[in-house]
Amino acid sequence: MYRIMHVDPDHYSREKMKEMLDWKRCGFTMQDHADSMQSALDLFNKHQYALILINMTQLNYEGLQVCEHIRKESRIPIILLGGSLDFQLVRKALNLQISDYLPEPVDPDEFKSCIFTIKKNLEASFPIGEWNRKLAKRSIHPNKSSNNILEKVKAYVEEEISENITLKKISKTLNYNCSYLGQKFKTHEKMTFNEYLLQRRMEKAKLLLENTNMKIYEIANEVGYIELDWFYKKFKSYVGISATEYRNRKLSISK
């Protein structure tokens, strides 16, 4: 069976979609449902799907955001269902290489034809035996795409640590949704992005205090603090002692 993720915030329409077709006979299983963009992306990063169905009636442009994020990682077939034939929305959907867009009211026969076309293409590209091997491989190496984006976030922090860094700025640079990226970071790293940023800045400050003759205000600037008083406050809160006392202690130990 080819696995489907159905993105729809409305419970009633999700149940209606289950009953619209005999999914098992069509060769698909539809067990995973997402009610928001974030839950959809979380599921996408955890599991391997053959098809994504997105109900546009309530999601509208948020549904397209789901498509945008998925398209950064995969050419998986995506069908948009419901909603209106808004020109700008349709145009953007086409640019994202959506498999099909069936506006309201969705015709069951047209939908069934669309599903069988996608199944035919899947069987040509991924026969069911190969699909099962792909699923097994994904289970051994879960969340690979999530790990990749988080590594990019960390690399950005290291490269720009002396600058004014915000998750919003990083999200824009990497073309990711800020709230989604923040939640993903917290889930994987067990700390918020701001906690991680503070940690990296303070650890670098400690190294510079221990191993260089830089003035403390220079070190503050090097790790992204323009206001010296703010750096002093953050350092003492993180380490437990002031930056001056930390340096003096390290110097006395090394003698």
XYZ file of N, CA and C in Angstrom:
765
model
N 0.831 -1.198 0.000
C 0.000 0.000 0.000
C 0.873 1.259 0.000
N 0.493 2.224 -0.805
C 1.174 3.510 -0.807
C 0.550 4.403 0.267
N 1.391 5.022 1.035
C 0.929 5.773 2.200
C 0.594 7.230 1.847
N -0.542 7.706 2.378
C -1.014 9.068 2.130
C -0.991 9.869 3.429
N -0.623 11.146 3.338
C -0.860 12.080 4.435
C -1.953 13.050 3.992
N -2.966 13.187 4.820
C -4.091 14.073 4.512
C -4.023 15.285 5.436
N -3.908 16.471 4.858
C -3.815 17.707 5.631
C -5.150 18.428 5.571
N -5.830 18.485 6.722
C -7.162 19.088 6.766
C -7.513 19.372 8.231
N -7.787 20.635 8.573
C -8.100 20.957 9.977
C -9.523 20.581 10.396
N -10.366 20.198 9.437
C -11.764 19.915 9.751
C -12.024 18.418 9.876
N -12.448 17.988 11.060
C -12.661 16.559 11.322
C -13.727 15.972 10.395
N -14.811 16.713 10.175
C -15.902 16.204 9.343
C -15.432 15.930 7.917
N -14.697 16.872 7.340
C -14.246 16.675 5.951
C -13.175 15.598 5.861
N -12.408 15.395 6.952
C -11.433 14.286 6.955
C -12.156 12.950 6.870
N -13.232 12.820 7.647
C -14.010 11.579 7.613
C -14.675 11.385 6.256
N -15.137 12.486 5.675
C -15.770 12.427 4.358
C -14.771 11.958 3.299
N -13.519 12.422 3.431
C -12.487 12.025 2.481
C -12.193 10.531 2.582
N -12.202 9.989 3.792
C -11.980 8.556 3.978
C -13.010 7.727 3.222
N -14.245 8.249 3.168
C -15.349 7.502 2.570
C -15.531 7.781 1.080
N -14.817 8.773 0.555
C -15.009 9.157 -0.835
C -14.585 8.061 -1.803
N -13.487 7.349 -1.439
C -12.986 6.278 -2.294
C -12.725 5.027 -1.465
N -12.671 3.904 -2.138
C -12.210 2.669 -1.500
C -10.688 2.687 -1.592
N -10.056 3.283 -0.596
C -8.618 3.550 -0.662
C -7.786 2.278 -0.771
N -8.221 1.236 -0.070
C -7.481 -0.021 -0.123
C -7.493 -0.600 -1.528
N -8.640 -0.551 -2.173
C -8.737 -1.073 -3.539
C -7.922 -0.213 -4.509
N -7.810 1.065 -4.192
C -7.007 1.969 -5.033
C -5.502 1.773 -4.823
N -5.149 1.015 -3.767
C -3.737 0.752 -3.512
C -3.095 1.716 -2.531
N -3.929 2.470 -1.792
C -3.412 3.461 -0.847
C -3.940 3.201 0.563
N -3.186 3.686 1.535
C -3.645 3.673 2.916
C -3.590 5.109 3.444
N -4.708 5.562 4.029
C -4.782 6.934 4.519
C -5.052 6.909 6.023
N -3.973 6.838 6.798
C -4.091 6.754 8.243
C -3.550 8.004 8.943
N -2.715 8.766 8.257
C -2.067 9.923 8.884
C -2.772 11.213 8.491
N -3.169 11.977 9.497
C -3.876 13.229 9.266
C -3.176 14.359 10.015
N -3.117 15.508 9.387
C -2.533 16.694 10.008
C -3.579 17.803 9.977
N -3.677 18.569 11.069
C -4.691 19.629 11.118
C -4.088 21.028 11.025
N -2.771 21.108 10.792
C -2.122 22.415 10.661
C -0.843 22.254 9.849
N -0.251 23.375 9.457
C 1.000 23.329 8.705
C 2.093 22.662 9.525
N 2.201 23.023 10.788
C 3.267 22.474 11.619
C 3.133 20.980 11.806
N 1.919 20.508 12.083
C 1.735 19.063 12.274
C 1.981 18.315 10.962
N 1.645 18.941 9.834
C 1.897 18.313 8.535
C 3.390 18.149 8.293
N 4.159 19.193 8.581
C 5.604 19.131 8.358
C 6.280 18.184 9.341
N 5.759 18.130 10.563
C 6.294 17.172 11.542
C 6.100 15.736 11.045
N 4.902 15.436 10.561
C 4.635 14.093 10.038
C 5.483 13.796 8.809
N 5.619 14.780 7.929
C 6.393 14.594 6.716
C 7.848 14.252 7.029
N 8.390 14.866 8.076
C 9.779 14.606 8.454
C 9.952 13.278 9.202
N 8.862 12.730 9.704
C 8.948 11.478 10.457
C 8.676 10.244 9.600
N 7.855 10.405 8.585
C 7.400 9.241 7.825
C 7.635 9.418 6.324
N 7.543 8.311 5.619
C 7.692 8.313 4.159
C 6.308 8.212 3.531
N 5.961 9.178 2.689
C 4.658 9.179 2.040
C 4.811 9.078 0.526
N 3.755 8.561 -0.106
C 3.726 8.489 -1.560
C 2.871 9.596 -2.151
N 1.982 10.170 -1.322
C 1.052 11.186 -1.800
C 0.616 12.082 -0.647
N 0.490 13.386 -0.932
C -0.014 14.349 0.041
C -1.316 14.929 -0.487
N -2.373 14.876 0.331
C -3.653 15.517 0.012
C -3.832 16.715 0.936
N -4.145 17.870 0.374
C -4.311 19.078 1.189
C -5.660 19.709 0.889
N -6.492 19.837 1.919
C -7.788 20.490 1.785
C -7.582 22.002 1.890
N -7.844 22.714 0.797
C -7.577 24.147 0.745
C -8.744 24.997 1.247
N -9.880 24.377 1.559
C -11.072 25.136 1.937
C -10.803 26.045 3.123
N -10.131 25.515 4.145
C -9.812 26.317 5.319
C -8.351 26.760 5.341
N -7.471 25.944 4.810
C -6.039 26.263 4.898
C -5.622 27.381 3.944
N -6.200 27.396 2.736
C -5.907 28.421 1.758
C -4.395 28.578 1.555
N -3.848 29.783 1.797
C -2.436 30.008 1.504
C -1.514 29.254 2.473
N -2.029 28.879 3.651
C -1.231 28.047 4.553
C -0.980 26.688 3.924
N -1.943 26.218 3.140
C -1.758 24.967 2.417
C -0.625 25.063 1.412
N -0.512 26.212 0.756
C 0.599 26.418 -0.175
C 1.932 26.486 0.542
N 1.930 27.004 1.774
C 3.168 27.027 2.558
C 3.638 25.609 2.857
N 2.688 24.719 3.134
C 3.040 23.307 3.327
C 3.711 22.772 2.066
N 3.124 23.086 0.923
C 3.691 22.644 -0.357
C 5.101 23.186 -0.554
N 5.298 24.452 -0.230
C 6.611 25.067 -0.412
C 7.676 24.342 0.391
N 7.378 24.047 1.654
C 8.350 23.361 2.511
C 8.627 21.946 2.014
N 7.580 21.248 1.588
C 7.754 19.887 1.086
C 8.571 19.888 -0.194
N 8.342 20.882 -1.055
C 9.056 20.942 -2.323
C 10.559 21.199 -2.151
N 10.959 21.713 -1.004
C 12.393 21.892 -0.749
C 13.088 20.552 -0.543
N 12.289 19.536 -0.189
C 12.859 18.239 0.136
C 12.467 17.133 -0.831
N 11.339 17.293 -1.525
C 10.799 16.152 -2.265
C 9.949 16.583 -3.459
N 9.897 15.697 -4.463
C 9.014 15.859 -5.626
C 7.758 15.009 -5.461
N 7.417 14.627 -4.251
C 6.258 13.792 -3.962
C 4.987 14.376 -4.585
N 4.102 13.538 -5.124
C 2.833 14.049 -5.665
C 2.003 14.750 -4.585
N 1.436 15.890 -4.946
C 0.574 16.653 -4.046
C -0.703 17.013 -4.794
N -1.850 16.726 -4.171
C -3.142 17.111 -4.734
C -3.788 18.128 -3.794
N -4.210 19.256 -4.357
C -4.948 20.265 -3.599
C -6.431 20.078 -3.866
N -7.215 20.067 -2.794
C -8.651 19.814 -2.900
C -9.437 20.958 -2.281
N -10.577 21.306 -2.900
C -11.432 22.341 -2.337
C -10.894 23.736 -2.579
N -11.492 24.709 -1.917
C -11.075 26.083 -2.125
C -11.617 26.620 -3.441
N -11.228 27.836 -3.760
C -11.725 28.493 -4.962
C -10.688 28.476 -6.075
N -11.114 28.893 -7.258
C -10.189 28.982 -8.391
C -9.563 30.378 -8.437
N -9.036 30.810 -7.296
C -8.345 32.099 -7.227
C -7.110 32.062 -8.128
N -6.993 33.038 -9.022
C -5.946 33.004 -10.033
C -4.548 32.966 -9.410
N -4.303 33.838 -8.435
C -2.972 33.902 -7.830
C -2.629 32.607 -7.104
N -3.633 32.028 -6.442
C -3.406 30.777 -5.724
C -3.092 29.643 -6.701
N -3.879 29.570 -7.775
C -3.655 28.530 -8.785
C -2.285 28.702 -9.430
N -1.931 29.934 -9.724
C -0.636 30.212 -10.355
C 0.512 29.747 -9.471
N 0.408 30.042 -8.169
C 1.461 29.625 -7.257
C 1.520 28.110 -7.145
N 0.342 27.478 -7.141
C 0.281 26.015 -7.068
C 0.976 25.391 -8.271
N 0.751 25.960 -9.440
C 1.391 25.446 -10.652
C 2.903 25.611 -10.586
N 3.358 26.729 -10.042
C 4.798 26.963 -9.904
C 5.442 25.960 -8.956
N 4.642 25.457 -8.004
C 5.147 24.461 -7.056
C 5.020 23.031 -7.602
N 4.621 22.928 -8.855
C 4.488 21.641 -9.536
C 3.539 20.688 -8.803
N 2.370 21.222 -8.458
C 1.326 20.411 -7.839
C 0.796 19.416 -8.869
N 0.515 18.192 -8.439
C 0.037 17.159 -9.361
C -1.335 17.492 -9.923
N -2.230 18.007 -9.066
C -3.564 18.376 -9.529
C -4.208 19.310 -8.508
N -5.148 20.107 -8.989
C -5.877 21.048 -8.133
C -7.356 20.931 -8.464
N -8.129 20.367 -7.538
C -9.555 20.134 -7.751
C -10.356 21.054 -6.835
N -10.843 22.191 -7.344
C -11.586 23.134 -6.507
C -12.968 22.617 -6.149
N -13.630 23.318 -5.238
C -14.988 22.934 -4.848
C -15.980 23.185 -5.989
N -16.996 22.333 -6.121
C -17.149 21.051 -5.412
C -16.281 19.968 -6.065
N -15.638 19.143 -5.257
C -14.758 18.102 -5.795
C -15.612 16.990 -6.396
N -15.386 16.714 -7.658
C -16.114 15.651 -8.343
C -15.459 14.308 -8.025
N -16.199 13.348 -7.412
C -15.616 12.054 -7.019
C -14.973 11.300 -8.177
N -15.608 11.326 -9.349
C -15.059 10.603 -10.500
C -13.754 11.238 -10.974
N -13.728 12.557 -10.986
C -12.508 13.263 -11.392
C -11.389 12.991 -10.394
N -11.763 12.971 -9.119
C -10.788 12.700 -8.064
C -10.244 11.284 -8.193
N -11.138 10.326 -8.436
C -10.720 8.926 -8.580
C -9.772 8.772 -9.759
N -10.086 9.432 -10.857
C -9.221 9.378 -12.039
C -7.839 9.944 -11.728
N -7.827 11.023 -10.979
C -6.557 11.651 -10.587
C -5.730 10.700 -9.726
N -6.386 10.023 -8.774
C -5.694 9.081 -7.883
C -5.095 7.920 -8.668
N -5.846 7.390 -9.622
C -5.334 6.259 -10.400
C -4.178 6.672 -11.314
N -4.205 7.907 -11.787
C -3.087 8.412 -12.592
C -1.818 8.483 -11.750
N -1.970 8.968 -10.529
C -0.815 9.060 -9.629
C -0.312 7.669 -9.262
N -1.242 6.742 -9.021
C -0.835 5.372 -8.703
C -0.042 4.758 -9.856
N -0.508 4.996 -11.072
C 0.179 4.471 -12.256
C 1.601 5.020 -12.348
N 1.757 6.324 -12.074
C 3.084 6.942 -12.093
C 3.975 6.416 -10.978
N 3.374 6.174 -9.811
C 4.136 5.617 -8.683
C 4.628 4.213 -9.005
N 3.758 3.401 -9.594
C 4.143 2.032 -9.921
C 5.262 1.990 -10.951
N 5.289 3.000 -11.819
C 6.364 3.068 -12.812
C 7.681 3.490 -12.172
N 7.579 4.379 -11.175
C 8.794 4.892 -10.523
C 9.212 4.053 -9.327
N 8.203 3.641 -8.522
C 8.479 2.882 -7.308
C 7.538 1.684 -7.210
N 7.871 0.571 -7.838
C 7.081 -0.644 -7.629
C 6.971 -0.932 -6.142
N 5.910 -1.597 -5.735
C 5.626 -1.734 -4.308
C 6.778 -2.363 -3.522
N 7.534 -3.286 -4.150
C 8.686 -3.879 -3.451
C 9.749 -2.836 -3.167
N 10.019 -1.996 -4.155
C 11.007 -0.932 -3.961
C 10.503 0.084 -2.947
N 9.191 0.340 -2.971
C 8.596 1.273 -2.020
C 8.777 0.778 -0.587
N 8.586 -0.526 -0.369
C 8.768 -1.084 0.971
C 10.222 -0.970 1.434
N 11.161 -1.172 0.496
C 12.579 -1.019 0.855
C 12.889 0.433 1.207
N 12.242 1.343 0.510
C 12.428 2.772 0.785
C 11.906 3.119 2.173
N 10.761 2.537 2.528
C 10.206 2.749 3.862
C 11.143 2.233 4.939
N 11.716 1.053 4.709
C 12.638 0.466 5.677
C 13.872 1.332 5.843
N 14.383 1.859 4.753
C 15.561 2.723 4.799
C 15.258 3.988 5.566
N 14.073 4.551 5.363
C 13.687 5.775 6.057
C 13.584 5.537 7.548
N 13.110 4.340 7.956
C 12.967 4.049 9.383
C 14.311 3.926 10.075
N 15.347 3.551 9.315
C 16.692 3.439 9.892
C 17.339 4.814 10.020
N 17.008 5.722 9.087
C 17.595 7.066 9.088
C 16.490 8.122 9.148
N 15.794 8.229 10.298
C 14.675 9.159 10.381
C 15.132 10.607 10.447
N 14.231 11.517 10.011
C 14.424 12.953 10.182
C 15.709 13.490 9.582
N 16.168 12.868 8.507
C 17.409 13.326 7.890
C 17.298 14.771 7.420
N 16.176 15.115 6.792
C 16.018 16.472 6.295
C 15.952 17.478 7.432
N 15.320 17.090 8.561
C 15.257 17.975 9.717
C 16.647 18.235 10.264
N 17.444 17.165 10.354
C 18.801 17.322 10.870
C 19.619 18.234 9.976
N 19.424 18.129 8.660
C 20.174 18.964 7.727
C 19.894 20.439 7.943
N 18.633 20.794 8.107
C 18.295 22.205 8.269
C 18.794 22.726 9.607
N 18.768 21.894 10.631
C 19.272 22.330 11.942
C 20.779 22.520 11.912
N 21.471 21.708 11.146
C 22.919 21.894 10.991
C 23.216 23.215 10.281
N 22.360 23.592 9.352
C 22.527 24.877 8.665
C 22.308 26.034 9.630
N 21.338 25.874 10.523
C 21.085 26.907 11.532
C 22.304 27.071 12.442
N 22.856 25.958 12.873
C 24.026 26.002 13.754
C 25.232 26.617 13.052
N 25.409 26.256 11.791
C 26.527 26.807 11.022
C 26.376 28.318 10.872
N 25.141 28.760 10.663
C 24.875 30.198 10.548
C 25.268 30.906 11.839
N 24.912 30.321 12.976
C 25.245 30.914 14.272
C 26.754 31.054 14.428
N 27.489 30.018 14.088
C 28.950 30.064 14.242
C 29.575 31.115 13.325
N 29.058 31.238 12.128
C 29.637 32.175 11.164
C 29.279 33.630 11.476
N 28.091 33.840 12.039
C 27.604 35.208 12.253
C 27.501 35.569 13.731
N 28.229 34.891 14.592
C 28.046 35.054 16.032
C 28.331 36.464 16.533
N 29.117 37.217 15.801
C 29.419 38.591 16.215
C 28.339 39.569 15.751
N 27.381 39.081 14.952
C 26.337 39.949 14.412
C 25.040 39.831 15.217
N 24.068 40.654 14.837
C 22.747 40.585 15.451
C 21.988 39.408 14.843
N 21.873 38.327 15.588
C 21.264 37.091 15.080
C 19.867 36.919 15.653
N 18.922 36.645 14.794
C 17.570 36.272 15.224
C 17.116 35.070 14.394
N 16.247 34.280 14.976
C 15.720 33.124 14.244
C 14.912 33.580 13.038
N 14.266 34.732 13.156
C 13.497 35.275 12.035
C 14.411 35.567 10.847
N 15.571 36.128 11.133
C 16.523 36.445 10.069
C 17.061 35.161 9.430
N 17.369 34.157 10.267
C 17.864 32.884 9.747
C 16.797 32.201 8.904
N 15.553 32.213 9.388
C 14.449 31.584 8.662
C 14.282 32.206 7.286
N 14.408 33.520 7.234
C 14.270 34.220 5.953
C 15.411 33.836 5.013
N 16.637 33.752 5.570
C 17.807 33.377 4.771
C 17.677 31.973 4.206
N 17.165 31.048 5.035
C 17.045 29.651 4.634
C 15.693 29.346 3.970
N 14.833 30.386 3.888
C 13.513 30.235 3.270
C 12.665 29.191 4.000
N 12.608 29.314 5.342
C 11.804 28.424 6.168
C 10.832 29.231 7.008
N 9.743 28.612 7.425
C 8.802 29.244 8.332
C 9.436 29.375 9.711
N 9.404 30.580 10.286
C 10.115 30.859 11.531
C 9.575 30.037 12.706
N 8.246 30.021 12.883
C 7.677 29.294 14.021
C 7.914 27.793 13.905
N 7.812 27.271 12.666
C 8.081 25.846 12.450
C 9.534 25.512 12.768
N 10.459 26.358 12.301
C 11.877 26.113 12.539
C 12.204 26.183 14.021
N 11.582 27.138 14.716
C 11.816 27.260 16.157
C 11.338 26.031 16.915
N 10.167 25.523 16.551
C 9.637 24.327 17.206
C 10.484 23.105 16.899
N 10.918 22.995 15.630
C 11.760 21.876 15.234
C 13.085 21.912 15.983
N 13.657 23.096 16.140
C 14.920 23.241 16.860
C 14.753 22.805 18.319
N 13.682 23.260 18.941
C 13.444 22.925 20.351
C 13.237 21.423 20.539
N 12.511 20.814 19.614
C 12.238 19.377 19.703
C 13.518 18.556 19.610
N 14.398 18.912 18.670
C 15.616 18.136 18.431
C 16.749 18.473 19.398
N 16.868 19.736 19.778
C 18.001 20.163 20.605
C 17.672 20.229 22.098
N 16.403 20.055 22.447
C 15.960 20.096 23.848
C 16.224 21.456 24.490
N 16.258 22.487 23.690
C 16.384 23.866 24.175
C 15.875 24.796 23.081
N 15.490 26.003 23.465
C 15.033 26.943 22.457
C 16.223 27.471 21.665
N 15.930 28.078 20.512
C 17.008 28.655 19.717
C 17.747 29.735 20.489
N 17.013 30.584 21.216
C 17.657 31.658 21.974
C 18.553 31.114 23.081
N 18.142 30.005 23.692
C 18.995 29.373 24.711
C 20.276 28.839 24.068
N 20.139 28.253 22.873
C 21.311 27.747 22.159
C 22.245 28.892 21.766
N 21.669 29.980 21.264
C 22.472 31.134 20.855
C 23.237 31.703 22.043
N 22.568 31.825 23.184
C 23.239 32.318 24.399
C 24.379 31.386 24.795
N 24.136 30.092 24.737
C 25.162 29.106 25.081
C 26.391 29.252 24.195
N 26.176 29.348 22.879
C 27.311 29.461 21.962
C 28.080 30.758 22.181
N 27.380 31.843 22.451
C 28.048 33.122 22.689
C 28.854 33.107 23.985
N 28.273 32.547 25.013
C 28.974 32.523 26.305
C 30.174 31.580 26.275
N 30.035 30.453 25.596
C 31.164 29.523 25.520
C 32.317 30.120 24.719
N 31.987 30.857 23.656
C 33.047 31.523 22.902
C 33.689 32.625 23.737
N 32.868 33.358 24.492
C 33.398 34.410 25.363
C 34.356 33.817 26.390
N 34.020 32.675 26.948
C 34.900 32.013 27.930
C 36.242 31.654 27.302
N 36.193 31.131 26.077
C 37.440 30.770 25.387
C 38.307 31.999 25.138
N 37.691 33.089 24.733
C 38.439 34.316 24.461
C 39.010 34.916 25.744
N 38.270 34.812 26.828
C 38.772 35.301 28.121
C 39.963 34.477 28.597
N 39.932 33.184 28.328
C 40.994 32.282 28.771
C 42.248 32.373 27.905
N 42.062 32.572 26.598
C 43.180 32.367 25.661
C 43.653 33.600 24.908
N 43.063 34.754 25.177
C 43.503 35.969 24.479
C 43.687 37.107 25.478
N 44.308 38.185 24.982
C 44.470 39.398 25.779
C 43.470 40.474 25.364
N 42.435 40.067 24.655
C 41.426 41.016 24.208
C 40.753 41.698 25.397
N 40.429 42.974 25.248
C 39.661 43.687 26.260
C 38.273 43.065 26.348
N 37.662 43.198 27.505
C 36.356 42.573 27.675
C 35.324 43.177 26.725
N 35.397 44.480 26.469
C 34.443 45.086 25.544
C 34.651 44.549 24.120
N 35.912 44.198 23.786
C 36.198 43.613 22.476
C 35.601 42.208 22.376
N 35.711 41.461 23.467
C 35.128 40.118 23.497
C 33.608 40.196 23.398
N 33.032 41.167 24.095
C 31.575 41.359 24.029
C 31.140 41.602 22.588
N 31.862 42.464 21.882
C 31.549 42.744 20.476
C 31.736 41.507 19.609
N 32.772 40.722 19.922
C 33.091 39.530 19.139
C 31.996 38.479 19.222
N 31.271 38.476 20.329
C 30.207 37.482 20.485
C 28.810 38.105 20.351
N 28.746 39.296 19.754
C 27.448 39.845 19.376
C 26.795 40.814 20.325
N 27.538 41.342 21.308
C 26.948 42.288 22.251
C 27.537 43.680 22.042
N 26.675 44.625 21.700
C 27.112 46.005 21.524
C 27.187 46.704 22.876
N 26.228 46.426 23.742
C 26.178 47.046 25.069
C 26.956 46.196 26.068
N 28.015 46.767 26.609
C 28.885 46.024 27.524
C 28.151 45.593 28.784
N 27.303 46.470 29.320
C 26.570 46.129 30.548
C 25.684 44.904 30.337
N 25.087 44.806 29.151
C 24.225 43.660 28.845
C 25.046 42.377 28.759
N 26.244 42.485 28.184
C 27.139 41.329 28.125
C 27.528 40.872 29.529
N 27.911 41.841 30.389
C 28.280 41.509 31.773
C 27.138 40.770 32.474
N 25.913 41.280 32.288
C 24.746 40.684 32.943
C 24.513 39.256 32.455
N 24.569 39.061 31.139
C 24.335 37.739 30.574
C 25.439 36.754 30.969
N 26.682 37.229 30.966
C 27.800 36.349 31.310
C 27.691 35.882 32.759
N 27.416 36.815 33.674
C 27.319 36.443 35.094
C 26.157 35.496 35.336
N 25.038 35.727 34.626
C 23.883 34.849 34.768
C 24.207 33.447 34.270
N 24.992 33.344 33.208
C 25.321 32.055 32.595
C 26.403 31.310 33.372
N 27.479 32.027 33.776
C 28.643 31.389 34.399
C 28.560 31.388 35.923
N 27.930 32.421 36.481
C 27.836 32.508 37.934
C 28.776 33.546 38.537
N 29.741 33.996 37.772
C 30.681 35.038 38.191
C 30.860 36.021 37.042
N 31.442 37.188 37.333
C 31.620 38.186 36.286
C 32.715 37.764 35.307
N 32.725 38.396 34.145
C 33.738 38.098 33.136
C 35.143 38.412 33.664
N 35.282 39.507 34.401
C 36.592 39.880 34.970
C 37.065 38.846 35.968
N 36.160 38.419 36.843
C 36.526 37.416 37.839
C 36.858 36.082 37.170
N 36.127 35.744 36.121
C 36.385 34.499 35.405
C 37.796 34.516 34.813
N 38.156 35.606 34.175
C 39.494 35.718 33.590
C 40.569 35.659 34.663
N 40.380 36.366 35.759
C 41.378 36.372 36.839
C 41.573 34.986 37.421
N 40.475 34.256 37.583
C 40.580 32.883 38.133
C 41.357 31.995 37.187
N 41.070 32.088 35.900
C 41.771 31.261 34.924
C 43.248 31.605 34.868
N 43.556 32.886 34.989
C 44.959 33.315 34.965
C 45.697 32.791 36.179
N 45.034 32.814 37.336
C 45.704 32.343 38.548
C 45.927 30.841 38.528
N 45.042 30.107 37.892
C 45.172 28.662 37.791
C 46.328 28.287 36.867
N 46.499 29.065 35.787
C 47.534 28.755 34.797
C 48.941 29.105 35.278
N 49.067 29.928 36.321
C 50.409 30.309 36.809
C 51.029 29.198 37.657
